[in-house]
């Protein structure tokens, strides 16, 4: 952009975006893998035809009918009653959050968030000339109450952005903590609930706090649970003065008549859409269990994706998956990758590819460690240990930069021991007794391994693996140092 009078602070910036690669299994941007049902498609087509006849006119600037429908949906989904005027809608929750920073941020002000978190937050801040402070999360990706309160007192943010469930970690926040942080600030507290519909039973929505918190905004989206990412519809719930502030900065007619009408059609089909959400939640829990069972770490997720790791060289694992037709996201702290929950056949492809990749990389040769310029030859399978990162709780390279890591989630490396054929997808033990002796560990042993393991043999095997992996990790660290710049760059996008 040499020669252009672009703002100085944008001069070296690049557009946001995850790679959009044409591979068979796309699990990198947390999309809903189930397309809108045909009944919805037919209704949307009819509604669009109808609205097209009126496209010579500007749309309803206030999107009143859509906001009323959203209020009804929210009541049904979270049990929270709100007026239409407490709901705002825009082109994705991204637009809503940018509007929030336009209204409440700006030069001389600070937005605060808790990293690792959504990579767009610093971009909204940059776009609106707002300062940005990221406070590191704890080892389990939770927000440390005392650190948060101290940071709020120090930086006096005008806007606090709290993703719950958080992206990329899947971690939901406790409502008490949200209340406590709200009480400690004069600023606007945004709870970004893009993944709220995927939360596990017992996790409450922050929408329940809106009535008692005048500066709280809950943002939601139709991009994930509603399988409507392409339509670009997000919304917010807050008390009326907050919504009125957003109405000041919004562009006139920001939400097209077409968008408004198709969003209303989707809301009318919520029952069918929710069935897919239920499937995704179940499949998410099963995938998380599988990852743990196979020796990976995976923090508990309330979203439609799972962070998993840790890998000495996550880029090599990412590349190995791409080479096998599976696209996941290289995001979050060093050592971790994020996978979206897809359809069952996509999850199966992911599992098979992942085991193949860690076996190939865990060969003990340099394939996992050296500069990664491409594929790892399949068939180089003589794994002593898997390539994934330390199990002894030592942070892998890269975490010194203030990124958090999770504590070790039990050691089940036996599941990856070399006597298993490389292409076997290991499933957690079936509850059916008759299959119990064909799996590597009975369910009770799995439970115990989660808490450190009681069986001395298991412990010894795990210990051997851990020692071998520590050696691999040391080798990996020097390679990782060389790659830090490139990885950090990719991590942002
Ligand atoms: C996907 C996502 C959104 C949704 O963005 P839209 O603009 O509504 O598509 C918001 N926040 C987080 C944390 C997300 O991951």
XYZ file of C-alpha atoms and ligand atoms in Angstrom:
508
model
C 0.000 0.000 0.000
C 3.022 2.210 -0.532
C 1.994 5.703 -1.467
C -1.533 5.413 -0.109
C -2.441 7.745 2.740
C -3.552 4.827 4.891
C -3.633 5.369 8.659
C -0.181 4.801 10.123
C -1.495 2.145 12.490
C -2.946 0.145 9.582
C 0.093 0.330 7.349
C 1.500 -3.112 8.163
C -1.805 -4.798 8.924
C -3.261 -7.657 6.924
C -6.890 -8.703 6.463
C -8.254 -11.143 8.999
C -9.147 -14.650 7.996
C -8.584 -18.321 8.468
C -7.316 -20.125 5.379
C -10.214 -21.046 3.096
C -8.709 -24.189 1.575
C -10.560 -26.581 -0.692
C -10.226 -29.830 1.249
C -12.849 -32.536 1.810
C -13.188 -32.078 5.572
C -13.433 -28.459 6.716
C -13.354 -28.199 10.513
C -11.577 -24.895 10.992
C -14.091 -22.076 11.467
C -16.693 -23.585 13.787
C -19.403 -23.612 11.184
C -22.450 -25.761 11.657
C -21.850 -28.726 9.320
C -25.562 -29.264 8.719
C -26.957 -27.025 5.998
C -30.343 -25.384 6.529
C -33.149 -27.931 6.071
C -35.030 -27.964 2.754
C -38.229 -26.664 4.322
C -36.345 -23.595 5.493
C -34.738 -23.207 2.062
C -38.144 -23.245 0.382
C -39.628 -20.733 2.816
C -36.598 -18.464 2.486
C -36.786 -18.569 -1.303
C -40.445 -17.564 -1.238
C -39.800 -14.817 1.293
C -36.878 -13.450 -0.701
C -38.996 -13.378 -3.867
C -41.568 -11.404 -1.977
C -39.143 -8.952 -0.456
C -37.368 -8.495 -3.784
C -40.513 -6.836 -5.140
C -39.938 -4.087 -2.604
C -36.188 -3.665 -2.946
C -36.632 -0.252 -4.579
C -37.335 0.910 -1.023
C -34.899 1.051 1.876
C -35.441 -1.600 4.526
C -36.806 -1.054 8.020
C -33.893 0.782 9.618
C -34.803 -0.567 13.016
C -35.372 -4.188 11.922
C -38.289 -4.224 14.327
C -39.947 -7.485 13.315
C -36.665 -9.361 13.342
C -35.789 -7.966 16.761
C -39.199 -9.003 18.081
C -38.620 -12.532 16.765
C -35.180 -12.599 18.341
C -36.643 -11.518 21.688
C -39.120 -14.397 21.486
C -36.369 -16.828 20.595
C -34.239 -15.670 23.496
C -37.090 -16.161 25.911
C -37.520 -19.680 24.678
C -33.807 -20.499 24.628
C -32.690 -18.896 27.896
C -35.933 -18.268 29.738
C -35.221 -14.536 29.789
C -37.988 -12.098 28.924
C -36.833 -8.974 27.102
C -38.575 -6.237 25.167
C -37.968 -5.758 21.472
C -36.207 -2.488 22.264
C -33.671 -4.408 24.369
C -32.583 -6.412 21.345
C -30.336 -5.153 18.568
C -29.458 -6.883 15.292
C -26.658 -6.410 12.770
C -24.578 -8.182 10.126
C -23.064 -10.781 12.402
C -22.132 -10.326 16.031
C -18.845 -9.015 14.649
C -20.656 -5.912 13.466
C -22.421 -5.604 16.810
C -19.168 -5.756 18.731
C -17.542 -3.237 16.431
C -20.538 -0.956 16.994
C -20.082 -1.406 20.737
C -16.494 -0.218 20.441
C -17.542 2.630 18.144
C -20.017 3.781 20.773
C -18.087 3.042 23.952
C -14.432 2.842 22.904
C -12.343 5.292 20.921
C -9.120 7.267 21.302
C -7.800 7.380 24.845
C -9.983 4.479 25.905
C -9.176 0.846 26.520
C -10.911 -2.415 25.690
C -9.918 -5.400 27.800
C -10.143 -9.091 27.189
C -8.661 -12.326 28.516
C -6.322 -14.301 26.306
C -6.282 -16.704 24.639
C -9.533 -15.491 23.174
C -11.241 -14.490 19.946
C -8.707 -13.025 17.543
C -11.150 -10.368 16.302
C -11.272 -8.430 19.579
C -7.974 -6.616 19.036
C -9.105 -5.852 15.499
C -12.314 -4.122 16.637
C -10.161 -2.124 19.016
C -7.697 -1.207 16.293
C -10.493 -0.253 13.879
C -12.010 2.101 16.415
C -8.734 3.557 17.689
C -9.324 1.953 21.056
C -6.448 0.684 23.184
C -6.440 -3.045 23.850
C -5.291 -4.943 26.916
C -5.271 -8.738 27.018
C -5.007 -10.300 30.471
C -3.713 -13.898 30.373
C -6.081 -16.628 31.503
C -5.047 -19.263 34.017
C -3.623 -22.683 33.274
C -7.081 -24.164 32.822
C -8.116 -21.225 30.603
C -10.383 -19.820 33.269
C -10.253 -16.124 34.122
C -8.352 -15.538 37.325
C -10.613 -13.381 39.450
C -7.898 -11.499 41.295
C -5.813 -10.857 38.193
C -8.934 -9.618 36.408
C -9.925 -7.273 39.214
C -6.409 -5.922 39.412
C -6.237 -5.362 35.647
C -9.577 -3.573 35.712
C -8.374 -1.301 38.499
C -5.130 -0.590 36.645
C -6.406 -0.048 33.108
C -9.942 1.193 33.784
C -11.335 -0.270 30.567
C -14.340 1.310 28.850
C -15.279 -2.056 27.404
C -14.568 -5.561 28.692
C -15.002 -8.373 26.194
C -15.756 -11.768 27.732
C -16.305 -14.670 25.377
C -18.375 -17.398 27.010
C -18.003 -20.095 25.845
C -14.587 -18.779 24.912
C -13.031 -19.234 21.512
C -10.631 -21.037 21.042
C -10.718 -22.813 24.395
C -14.430 -23.707 24.694
C -14.426 -22.514 28.301
C -17.651 -21.036 29.709
C -17.613 -18.406 32.431
C -19.295 -18.547 35.764
C -22.107 -15.980 36.054
C -20.896 -14.988 39.516
C -17.561 -14.007 38.037
C -19.257 -11.974 35.311
C -21.285 -10.174 37.971
C -18.230 -9.531 40.047
C -16.262 -8.094 37.142
C -19.276 -5.960 36.181
C -19.427 -4.546 39.681
C -15.750 -3.625 39.479
C -15.987 -1.512 36.325
C -17.790 1.578 35.053
C -17.333 0.223 31.558
C -19.533 -1.840 29.306
C -19.224 -5.580 29.857
C -19.811 -7.608 26.713
C -20.477 -11.307 27.088
C -19.949 -12.799 23.635
C -22.211 -15.844 23.592
C -21.633 -16.857 19.973
C -21.696 -20.508 21.070
C -24.300 -20.269 23.821
C -26.653 -22.863 22.352
C -23.945 -25.503 22.606
C -23.391 -25.018 26.329
C -23.644 -28.108 28.481
C -26.559 -28.690 30.803
C -26.222 -26.559 33.905
C -24.289 -23.748 32.208
C -26.398 -20.596 32.395
C -26.600 -17.798 29.848
C -25.491 -14.317 30.881
C -28.765 -13.102 29.340
C -30.194 -13.825 32.789
C -28.027 -10.976 34.129
C -29.193 -8.255 31.747
C -32.159 -7.148 33.855
C -29.957 -6.471 36.883
C -26.852 -5.140 35.073
C -27.323 -1.823 33.238
C -23.931 -1.939 31.471
C -23.974 -5.587 30.440
C -24.466 -6.602 26.800
C -24.887 -10.185 25.687
C -24.089 -10.755 22.028
C -25.295 -13.767 20.104
C -25.160 -14.931 16.513
C -27.097 -16.995 14.018
C -23.788 -18.080 12.456
C -23.236 -21.163 14.583
C -26.295 -22.800 16.136
C -28.619 -21.596 13.362
C -26.320 -22.804 10.580
C -26.625 -19.328 9.080
C -23.052 -18.034 8.910
C -23.510 -17.027 5.296
C -26.526 -14.852 6.086
C -24.557 -12.634 8.516
C -26.937 -12.101 11.395
C -25.875 -11.323 14.927
C -27.762 -9.739 17.764
C -27.345 -8.237 21.196
C -29.439 -8.037 24.331
C -29.009 -5.251 26.859
C -30.937 -2.579 28.678
C -32.507 0.017 26.391
C -29.971 2.867 26.879
C -27.146 0.596 25.704
C -29.098 -0.395 22.588
C -29.891 3.257 21.930
C -26.163 4.030 21.959
C -25.591 1.388 19.275
C -28.345 2.921 17.166
C -26.327 6.156 17.073
C -23.271 4.603 15.424
C -24.935 2.097 13.123
C -24.945 2.934 9.429
C -28.403 3.773 8.108
C -30.172 0.687 6.761
C -27.239 -1.492 7.822
C -29.314 -4.678 7.780
C -30.715 -5.421 4.319
C -34.347 -6.353 3.780
C -33.162 -9.698 2.410
C -31.117 -10.405 5.522
C -33.963 -9.433 7.810
C -36.464 -11.676 6.087
C -34.287 -14.772 5.779
C -33.291 -14.440 9.431
C -36.964 -14.417 10.389
C -37.560 -17.519 8.297
C -34.698 -19.296 10.043
C -36.093 -18.350 13.433
C -39.405 -19.853 12.419
C -37.595 -23.164 11.809
C -35.865 -23.207 15.151
C -37.160 -26.663 16.116
C -35.456 -28.429 13.246
C -32.298 -26.429 13.750
C -32.177 -27.264 17.423
C -32.196 -30.969 16.685
C -28.885 -30.520 14.885
C -27.523 -28.528 17.807
C -28.377 -31.413 20.116
C -26.545 -33.824 17.814
C -23.497 -31.566 17.730
C -23.413 -31.312 21.510
C -23.516 -35.076 21.888
C -20.878 -35.553 19.216
C -18.732 -32.854 20.840
C -18.760 -34.692 24.161
C -17.941 -37.995 22.462
C -15.067 -36.446 20.520
C -13.668 -34.853 23.677
C -13.764 -38.205 25.403
C -12.046 -39.858 22.455
C -9.281 -37.265 22.468
C -8.620 -37.775 26.177
C -8.760 -41.506 25.800
C -6.167 -41.336 23.062
C -3.755 -39.385 25.205
C -4.455 -35.857 24.034
C -5.352 -32.949 26.225
C -8.673 -31.252 25.599
C -10.104 -28.647 27.955
C -13.825 -29.090 28.672
C -15.829 -27.438 25.894
C -19.247 -25.776 25.992
C -18.973 -24.895 22.303
C -19.110 -26.692 18.959
C -15.336 -27.069 18.829
C -12.568 -28.514 20.944
C -9.068 -27.259 21.611
C -6.690 -30.211 21.638
C -2.971 -30.840 22.000
C -0.418 -30.460 23.011
C 2.018 -30.861 20.157
C 5.723 -30.208 20.048
C 5.166 -28.883 16.534
C 1.543 -28.097 16.010
C 2.127 -26.732 12.541
C 3.450 -30.116 11.441
C 0.326 -31.757 12.828
C -1.895 -29.157 11.141
C -0.061 -29.740 7.856
C -0.260 -33.503 8.239
C -4.008 -33.227 8.691
C -4.338 -30.959 5.648
C -2.332 -33.485 3.640
C -4.951 -36.037 4.626
C -7.797 -33.762 3.601
C -8.720 -32.441 7.041
C -8.546 -28.722 7.799
C -8.423 -27.674 11.463
C -7.369 -24.341 12.954
C -3.898 -23.444 14.093
C -4.930 -21.042 16.803
C -4.547 -20.433 20.500
C -1.448 -20.951 22.601
C 1.538 -22.691 21.100
C 1.098 -26.451 21.037
C -2.655 -26.493 20.551
C -4.998 -26.905 17.606
C -8.746 -26.401 17.406
C -11.207 -28.686 15.668
C -14.839 -27.890 14.946
C -17.384 -30.626 15.509
C -18.472 -31.826 12.083
C -20.750 -34.546 10.818
C -20.040 -38.066 12.074
C -18.167 -39.004 8.898
C -16.050 -35.848 9.166
C -15.247 -36.599 12.794
C -14.248 -40.126 11.797
C -11.958 -38.771 9.080
C -10.427 -36.357 11.576
C -9.782 -39.091 14.153
C -8.185 -41.441 11.632
C -6.019 -38.678 10.173
C -4.942 -37.418 13.585
C -3.767 -40.814 14.779
C -1.923 -41.332 11.535
C -0.240 -37.961 11.788
C 0.924 -38.279 15.400
C 2.267 -41.722 14.680
C 4.128 -40.528 11.622
C 5.525 -37.536 13.457
C 6.329 -39.465 16.603
C 8.770 -41.578 14.694
C 11.658 -40.195 16.701
C 13.175 -38.810 13.536
C 13.154 -35.126 12.742
C 9.907 -35.098 10.850
C 8.039 -33.519 13.713
C 10.824 -31.231 14.656
C 12.599 -29.786 11.672
C 11.396 -26.855 9.648
C 8.154 -27.927 8.140
C 8.048 -27.608 4.426
C 5.439 -30.144 3.608
C 4.196 -33.566 4.091
C 5.290 -36.380 6.270
C 5.448 -39.583 4.328
C 2.727 -41.913 5.503
C 4.138 -45.277 6.388
C 7.031 -43.879 8.401
C 5.326 -45.519 11.287
C 7.533 -46.908 13.958
C 6.396 -44.701 16.724
C 8.009 -45.140 20.098
C 5.947 -42.287 21.344
C 3.467 -39.875 19.960
C 4.514 -36.461 18.791
C 2.237 -34.617 21.061
C 3.665 -32.467 23.735
C 4.803 -32.933 27.280
C 2.679 -34.716 29.791
C 4.675 -33.609 32.735
C 3.093 -30.204 32.967
C 6.104 -28.353 31.629
C 5.015 -25.592 29.319
C 6.097 -26.073 25.732
C 8.082 -23.451 23.896
C 6.247 -20.268 23.158
C 4.291 -20.018 26.345
C 6.709 -17.608 27.881
C 4.883 -14.922 25.928
C 2.093 -14.883 28.434
C -0.084 -17.501 26.846
C -1.651 -19.989 29.161
C -1.509 -23.740 29.119
C -3.810 -26.244 30.695
C -2.768 -28.638 33.307
C -2.213 -32.200 32.351
C -5.410 -34.120 31.917
C -4.202 -37.517 32.980
C -1.878 -39.738 31.049
C -3.297 -42.269 28.672
C -0.421 -42.642 26.316
C -0.785 -46.390 26.423
C -3.518 -45.842 23.901
C -0.884 -44.738 21.418
C 1.644 -47.477 22.056
C 3.340 -48.852 18.991
C 1.763 -52.268 19.037
C -1.433 -50.688 17.845
C -1.727 -50.555 14.062
C -1.382 -47.013 12.823
C -4.689 -46.878 11.087
C -6.760 -48.075 13.991
C -9.091 -45.477 15.336
C -9.292 -46.039 19.037
C -12.626 -45.483 20.594
C -13.352 -45.078 24.243
C -14.545 -48.275 25.876
C -18.052 -49.223 24.957
C -20.395 -49.550 27.852
C -21.292 -52.980 26.528
C -19.477 -55.486 28.773
C -18.856 -57.941 25.967
C -16.495 -55.574 24.181
C -14.617 -54.572 27.274
C -11.674 -56.910 26.753
C -10.968 -55.794 23.203
C -10.071 -52.272 24.217
C -6.840 -51.188 25.774
C -8.258 -50.253 29.120
C -11.524 -51.017 30.825
C -13.648 -48.021 31.712
C -12.653 -48.120 35.357
C -8.973 -47.912 34.468
C -9.736 -44.976 32.250
C -11.345 -43.217 35.162
C -8.330 -43.866 37.316
C -5.903 -42.685 34.690
C -7.754 -39.401 34.738
C -6.772 -38.996 38.347
C -3.190 -40.058 38.064
C -3.624 -43.818 37.636
C -3.534 -46.521 40.235
C -2.175 -49.394 38.222
C 1.627 -49.404 38.626
C 2.108 -50.919 35.190
C 0.092 -48.191 33.564
C 1.970 -45.630 35.523
C 5.331 -47.075 34.527
C 4.374 -47.155 30.858
C 3.100 -43.628 31.061
C 6.273 -42.567 32.786
C 8.465 -44.097 30.077
C 6.471 -42.324 27.441
C 6.655 -39.073 29.330
C 10.440 -39.307 29.606
C 10.799 -40.097 25.918
C 8.547 -37.253 25.095
C 10.475 -34.835 27.239
C 13.525 -35.636 25.101
C 11.545 -35.093 21.939
C 10.231 -31.883 23.338
C 13.719 -30.545 23.985
C 14.601 -31.245 20.380
C 11.393 -29.636 19.311
C 11.944 -26.510 21.315
C 14.953 -25.345 19.363
C 13.109 -25.974 16.110
C 10.090 -24.264 17.524
C 12.154 -21.198 18.377
C 13.173 -20.869 14.770
C 9.572 -21.124 13.728
C 8.144 -18.771 16.319
C 7.776 -15.806 14.019
C 5.857 -17.683 11.390
C 3.658 -19.459 13.900
C 2.847 -16.274 15.796
C 1.856 -14.714 12.531
C -0.453 -17.576 11.671
C -1.859 -17.714 15.151
C -3.443 -14.342 14.654
C -5.325 -15.430 11.574
C -17.947 -17.202 15.379
C -17.817 -16.184 16.480
C -18.617 -15.043 16.475
C -19.658 -14.860 15.423
O -19.375 -13.922 14.494
P -20.501 -13.540 13.452
O -20.037 -12.197 13.009
O -21.803 -13.470 14.173
O -20.488 -14.568 12.384
C -18.520 -14.165 17.535
N -17.664 -14.383 18.545
C -16.896 -15.459 18.581
C -16.010 -15.684 19.750
C -16.925 -16.375 17.550
O -16.132 -17.440 17.583
